[in-house]
Protein backbone atom coordinates (compact mmCIF):
# COMPACT_ATOMS: atom_id res chain seq x y z
CA UNK A 1 0.00 0.00 0.00
CA UNK A 2 1.37 3.41 -0.93
CA UNK A 3 1.08 6.16 1.63
CA UNK A 4 2.09 9.77 1.88
CA UNK A 5 4.79 10.78 4.34
CA UNK A 6 3.36 12.46 7.43
CA UNK A 7 5.81 15.33 6.95
CA UNK A 8 7.34 16.30 3.66
CA UNK A 9 11.10 16.35 4.07
CA UNK A 10 13.27 18.56 1.92
CA UNK A 11 16.50 17.22 0.51
CA UNK A 12 18.38 19.44 2.99
CA UNK A 13 16.59 17.66 5.88
CA UNK A 14 17.67 14.19 4.81
CA UNK A 15 20.68 12.41 6.20
CA UNK A 16 22.20 8.96 5.84
CA UNK A 17 19.99 7.73 8.69
CA UNK A 18 16.87 8.38 6.64
CA UNK A 19 18.14 6.10 3.87
CA UNK A 20 19.87 3.28 5.77
CA UNK A 21 16.59 1.49 6.68
CA UNK A 22 15.54 1.72 3.01
CA UNK A 23 18.36 -0.40 1.58
CA UNK A 24 16.84 -2.89 -0.92
CA UNK A 25 13.74 -0.71 -1.38
CA UNK A 26 12.60 0.77 -4.70
CA UNK A 27 12.84 4.44 -5.66
CA UNK A 28 11.01 5.47 -8.82
CA UNK A 29 12.33 7.80 -11.52
CA UNK A 30 9.51 9.00 -13.79
CA UNK A 31 9.90 11.17 -16.85
CA UNK A 32 7.27 11.57 -19.58
CA UNK A 33 9.48 9.63 -22.02
CA UNK A 34 10.91 6.99 -19.66
CA UNK A 35 10.69 5.48 -16.22
CA UNK A 36 13.01 3.34 -14.15
CA UNK A 37 12.88 1.69 -10.75
CA UNK A 38 16.11 2.05 -8.78
CA UNK A 39 16.91 -0.23 -5.87
CA UNK A 40 18.91 1.35 -3.05
CA UNK A 41 21.99 -0.89 -2.74
CA UNK A 42 24.04 0.92 -0.09
CA UNK A 43 24.56 4.07 1.94
CA UNK A 44 28.16 5.23 2.34
CA UNK A 45 28.98 7.74 5.06
CA UNK A 46 31.84 10.14 4.39
CA UNK A 47 34.13 11.92 6.83
CA UNK A 48 32.51 14.71 8.85
CA UNK A 49 33.88 18.18 8.29
CA UNK A 50 34.02 17.86 4.52
CA UNK A 51 31.90 20.98 4.10
CA UNK A 52 32.55 23.80 6.60
CA UNK A 53 29.38 25.08 8.25
CA UNK A 54 27.35 22.02 7.29
CA UNK A 55 25.49 20.25 10.08
CA UNK A 56 25.01 17.14 7.95
CA UNK A 57 27.68 14.48 7.65
CA UNK A 58 28.44 13.83 3.96
CA UNK A 59 27.05 10.59 2.53
CA UNK A 60 26.34 8.94 -0.78
CA UNK A 61 23.72 6.53 -2.04
CA UNK A 62 24.35 3.72 -4.50
CA UNK A 63 21.39 2.55 -6.58
CA UNK A 64 20.98 -0.30 -9.04
CA UNK A 65 18.71 0.10 -12.04
CA UNK A 66 16.24 -2.65 -12.89
CA UNK A 67 15.92 -2.39 -16.68
CA UNK A 68 18.81 -3.91 -18.69
CA UNK A 69 20.18 -1.46 -21.24
CA UNK A 70 18.36 1.59 -19.84
CA UNK A 71 20.87 4.31 -18.90
CA UNK A 72 19.76 7.39 -16.98
CA UNK A 73 22.20 10.14 -17.89
CA UNK A 74 23.98 12.31 -15.34
CA UNK A 75 21.24 14.74 -14.45
CA UNK A 76 18.84 15.90 -11.74
CA UNK A 77 16.13 13.23 -11.70
CA UNK A 78 12.72 13.16 -10.01
CA UNK A 79 13.00 10.40 -7.39
CA UNK A 80 9.95 9.11 -5.54
CA UNK A 81 9.75 6.80 -2.53
CA UNK A 82 6.68 5.81 -0.53
CA UNK A 83 8.16 7.02 2.79
CA UNK A 84 10.39 9.91 1.68
CA UNK A 85 8.07 11.36 -0.93
CA UNK A 86 9.31 13.26 -3.99
CA UNK A 87 12.89 14.53 -4.19
CA UNK A 88 14.94 16.00 -7.02
CA UNK A 89 18.28 14.15 -6.89
CA UNK A 90 21.44 14.49 -8.98
CA UNK A 91 22.30 10.97 -10.15
CA UNK A 92 25.59 9.96 -11.77
CA UNK A 93 25.95 6.64 -13.62
CA UNK A 94 28.99 4.85 -12.16
CA UNK A 95 29.02 1.52 -13.97
CA UNK A 96 27.14 -1.34 -15.52
CA UNK A 97 26.13 -4.52 -13.72
CA UNK A 98 26.64 -8.01 -15.19
CA UNK A 99 22.90 -8.22 -16.01
CA UNK A 100 23.05 -5.07 -18.20
CA UNK A 101 21.48 -2.74 -15.64
CA UNK A 102 23.34 0.36 -14.49
CA UNK A 103 24.62 1.59 -11.08
CA UNK A 104 24.12 5.19 -9.98
CA UNK A 105 25.47 7.39 -7.20
CA UNK A 106 23.93 10.38 -5.47
CA UNK A 107 26.26 12.36 -3.17
CA UNK A 108 25.20 14.72 -0.38
CA UNK A 109 27.36 17.22 1.54
mmCIF file of C-alpha atoms in Angstrom:
data_model
loop_
_atom_site.group_PDB
_atom_site.id
_atom_site.type_symbol
_atom_site.label_atom_id
_atom_site.label_comp_id
_atom_site.label_asym_id
_atom_site.label_seq_id
_atom_site.Cartn_x
_atom_site.Cartn_y
_atom_site.Cartn_z
ATOM 1 C CA UNK A 1 0.000 0.000 0.000
ATOM 2 C CA UNK A 2 1.369 3.405 -0.931
ATOM 3 C CA UNK A 3 1.075 6.158 1.631
ATOM 4 C CA UNK A 4 2.094 9.767 1.880
ATOM 5 C CA UNK A 5 4.788 10.779 4.337
ATOM 6 C CA UNK A 6 3.363 12.458 7.426
ATOM 7 C CA UNK A 7 5.814 15.330 6.952
ATOM 8 C CA UNK A 8 7.338 16.301 3.663
ATOM 9 C CA UNK A 9 11.100 16.345 4.066
ATOM 10 C CA UNK A 10 13.267 18.562 1.921
ATOM 11 C CA UNK A 11 16.496 17.217 0.513
ATOM 12 C CA UNK A 12 18.384 19.436 2.987
ATOM 13 C CA UNK A 13 16.594 17.663 5.883
ATOM 14 C CA UNK A 14 17.668 14.194 4.812
ATOM 15 C CA UNK A 15 20.684 12.407 6.205
ATOM 16 C CA UNK A 16 22.199 8.963 5.843
ATOM 17 C CA UNK A 17 19.994 7.729 8.694
ATOM 18 C CA UNK A 18 16.865 8.384 6.644
ATOM 19 C CA UNK A 19 18.137 6.100 3.867
ATOM 20 C CA UNK A 20 19.868 3.279 5.766
ATOM 21 C CA UNK A 21 16.591 1.489 6.681
ATOM 22 C CA UNK A 22 15.536 1.722 3.014
ATOM 23 C CA UNK A 23 18.362 -0.403 1.580
ATOM 24 C CA UNK A 24 16.838 -2.891 -0.921
ATOM 25 C CA UNK A 25 13.741 -0.713 -1.381
ATOM 26 C CA UNK A 26 12.604 0.765 -4.702
ATOM 27 C CA UNK A 27 12.841 4.440 -5.656
ATOM 28 C CA UNK A 28 11.013 5.465 -8.825
ATOM 29 C CA UNK A 29 12.326 7.801 -11.524
ATOM 30 C CA UNK A 30 9.512 8.996 -13.791
ATOM 31 C CA UNK A 31 9.897 11.166 -16.855
ATOM 32 C CA UNK A 32 7.270 11.571 -19.579
ATOM 33 C CA UNK A 33 9.475 9.629 -22.016
ATOM 34 C CA UNK A 34 10.910 6.988 -19.658
ATOM 35 C CA UNK A 35 10.686 5.476 -16.220
ATOM 36 C CA UNK A 36 13.008 3.338 -14.146
ATOM 37 C CA UNK A 37 12.876 1.686 -10.751
ATOM 38 C CA UNK A 38 16.106 2.054 -8.784
ATOM 39 C CA UNK A 39 16.910 -0.227 -5.866
ATOM 40 C CA UNK A 40 18.911 1.348 -3.048
ATOM 41 C CA UNK A 41 21.990 -0.892 -2.742
ATOM 42 C CA UNK A 42 24.037 0.923 -0.094
ATOM 43 C CA UNK A 43 24.563 4.073 1.938
ATOM 44 C CA UNK A 44 28.165 5.234 2.341
ATOM 45 C CA UNK A 45 28.978 7.739 5.057
ATOM 46 C CA UNK A 46 31.837 10.140 4.388
ATOM 47 C CA UNK A 47 34.135 11.922 6.829
ATOM 48 C CA UNK A 48 32.512 14.708 8.848
ATOM 49 C CA UNK A 49 33.876 18.180 8.289
ATOM 50 C CA UNK A 50 34.020 17.855 4.518
ATOM 51 C CA UNK A 51 31.898 20.983 4.096
ATOM 52 C CA UNK A 52 32.554 23.796 6.595
ATOM 53 C CA UNK A 53 29.376 25.079 8.250
ATOM 54 C CA UNK A 54 27.350 22.020 7.294
ATOM 55 C CA UNK A 55 25.493 20.247 10.080
ATOM 56 C CA UNK A 56 25.011 17.140 7.950
ATOM 57 C CA UNK A 57 27.676 14.477 7.646
ATOM 58 C CA UNK A 58 28.436 13.833 3.955
ATOM 59 C CA UNK A 59 27.052 10.593 2.531
ATOM 60 C CA UNK A 60 26.339 8.939 -0.779
ATOM 61 C CA UNK A 61 23.718 6.528 -2.036
ATOM 62 C CA UNK A 62 24.353 3.715 -4.499
ATOM 63 C CA UNK A 63 21.390 2.553 -6.582
ATOM 64 C CA UNK A 64 20.982 -0.303 -9.044
ATOM 65 C CA UNK A 65 18.714 0.099 -12.039
ATOM 66 C CA UNK A 66 16.236 -2.650 -12.887
ATOM 67 C CA UNK A 67 15.922 -2.393 -16.682
ATOM 68 C CA UNK A 68 18.808 -3.909 -18.686
ATOM 69 C CA UNK A 69 20.180 -1.458 -21.241
ATOM 70 C CA UNK A 70 18.356 1.587 -19.840
ATOM 71 C CA UNK A 71 20.866 4.306 -18.896
ATOM 72 C CA UNK A 72 19.758 7.389 -16.981
ATOM 73 C CA UNK A 73 22.201 10.136 -17.892
ATOM 74 C CA UNK A 74 23.980 12.308 -15.338
ATOM 75 C CA UNK A 75 21.237 14.737 -14.451
ATOM 76 C CA UNK A 76 18.842 15.898 -11.738
ATOM 77 C CA UNK A 77 16.131 13.229 -11.703
ATOM 78 C CA UNK A 78 12.718 13.164 -10.009
ATOM 79 C CA UNK A 79 13.002 10.405 -7.395
ATOM 80 C CA UNK A 80 9.952 9.106 -5.537
ATOM 81 C CA UNK A 81 9.747 6.802 -2.534
ATOM 82 C CA UNK A 82 6.676 5.814 -0.534
ATOM 83 C CA UNK A 83 8.160 7.017 2.792
ATOM 84 C CA UNK A 84 10.391 9.910 1.684
ATOM 85 C CA UNK A 85 8.071 11.356 -0.935
ATOM 86 C CA UNK A 86 9.314 13.262 -3.988
ATOM 87 C CA UNK A 87 12.887 14.527 -4.195
ATOM 88 C CA UNK A 88 14.942 16.005 -7.022
ATOM 89 C CA UNK A 89 18.278 14.146 -6.892
ATOM 90 C CA UNK A 90 21.437 14.486 -8.985
ATOM 91 C CA UNK A 91 22.298 10.967 -10.149
ATOM 92 C CA UNK A 92 25.585 9.958 -11.772
ATOM 93 C CA UNK A 93 25.952 6.639 -13.615
ATOM 94 C CA UNK A 94 28.994 4.848 -12.156
ATOM 95 C CA UNK A 95 29.020 1.521 -13.971
ATOM 96 C CA UNK A 96 27.137 -1.336 -15.516
ATOM 97 C CA UNK A 97 26.127 -4.525 -13.716
ATOM 98 C CA UNK A 98 26.642 -8.013 -15.190
ATOM 99 C CA UNK A 99 22.904 -8.223 -16.006
ATOM 100 C CA UNK A 100 23.053 -5.074 -18.197
ATOM 101 C CA UNK A 101 21.479 -2.736 -15.639
ATOM 102 C CA UNK A 102 23.342 0.361 -14.485
ATOM 103 C CA UNK A 103 24.618 1.589 -11.084
ATOM 104 C CA UNK A 104 24.124 5.192 -9.982
ATOM 105 C CA UNK A 105 25.473 7.385 -7.203
ATOM 106 C CA UNK A 106 23.931 10.379 -5.474
ATOM 107 C CA UNK A 107 26.260 12.361 -3.172
ATOM 108 C CA UNK A 108 25.201 14.719 -0.378
ATOM 109 C CA UNK A 109 27.363 17.215 1.536
#
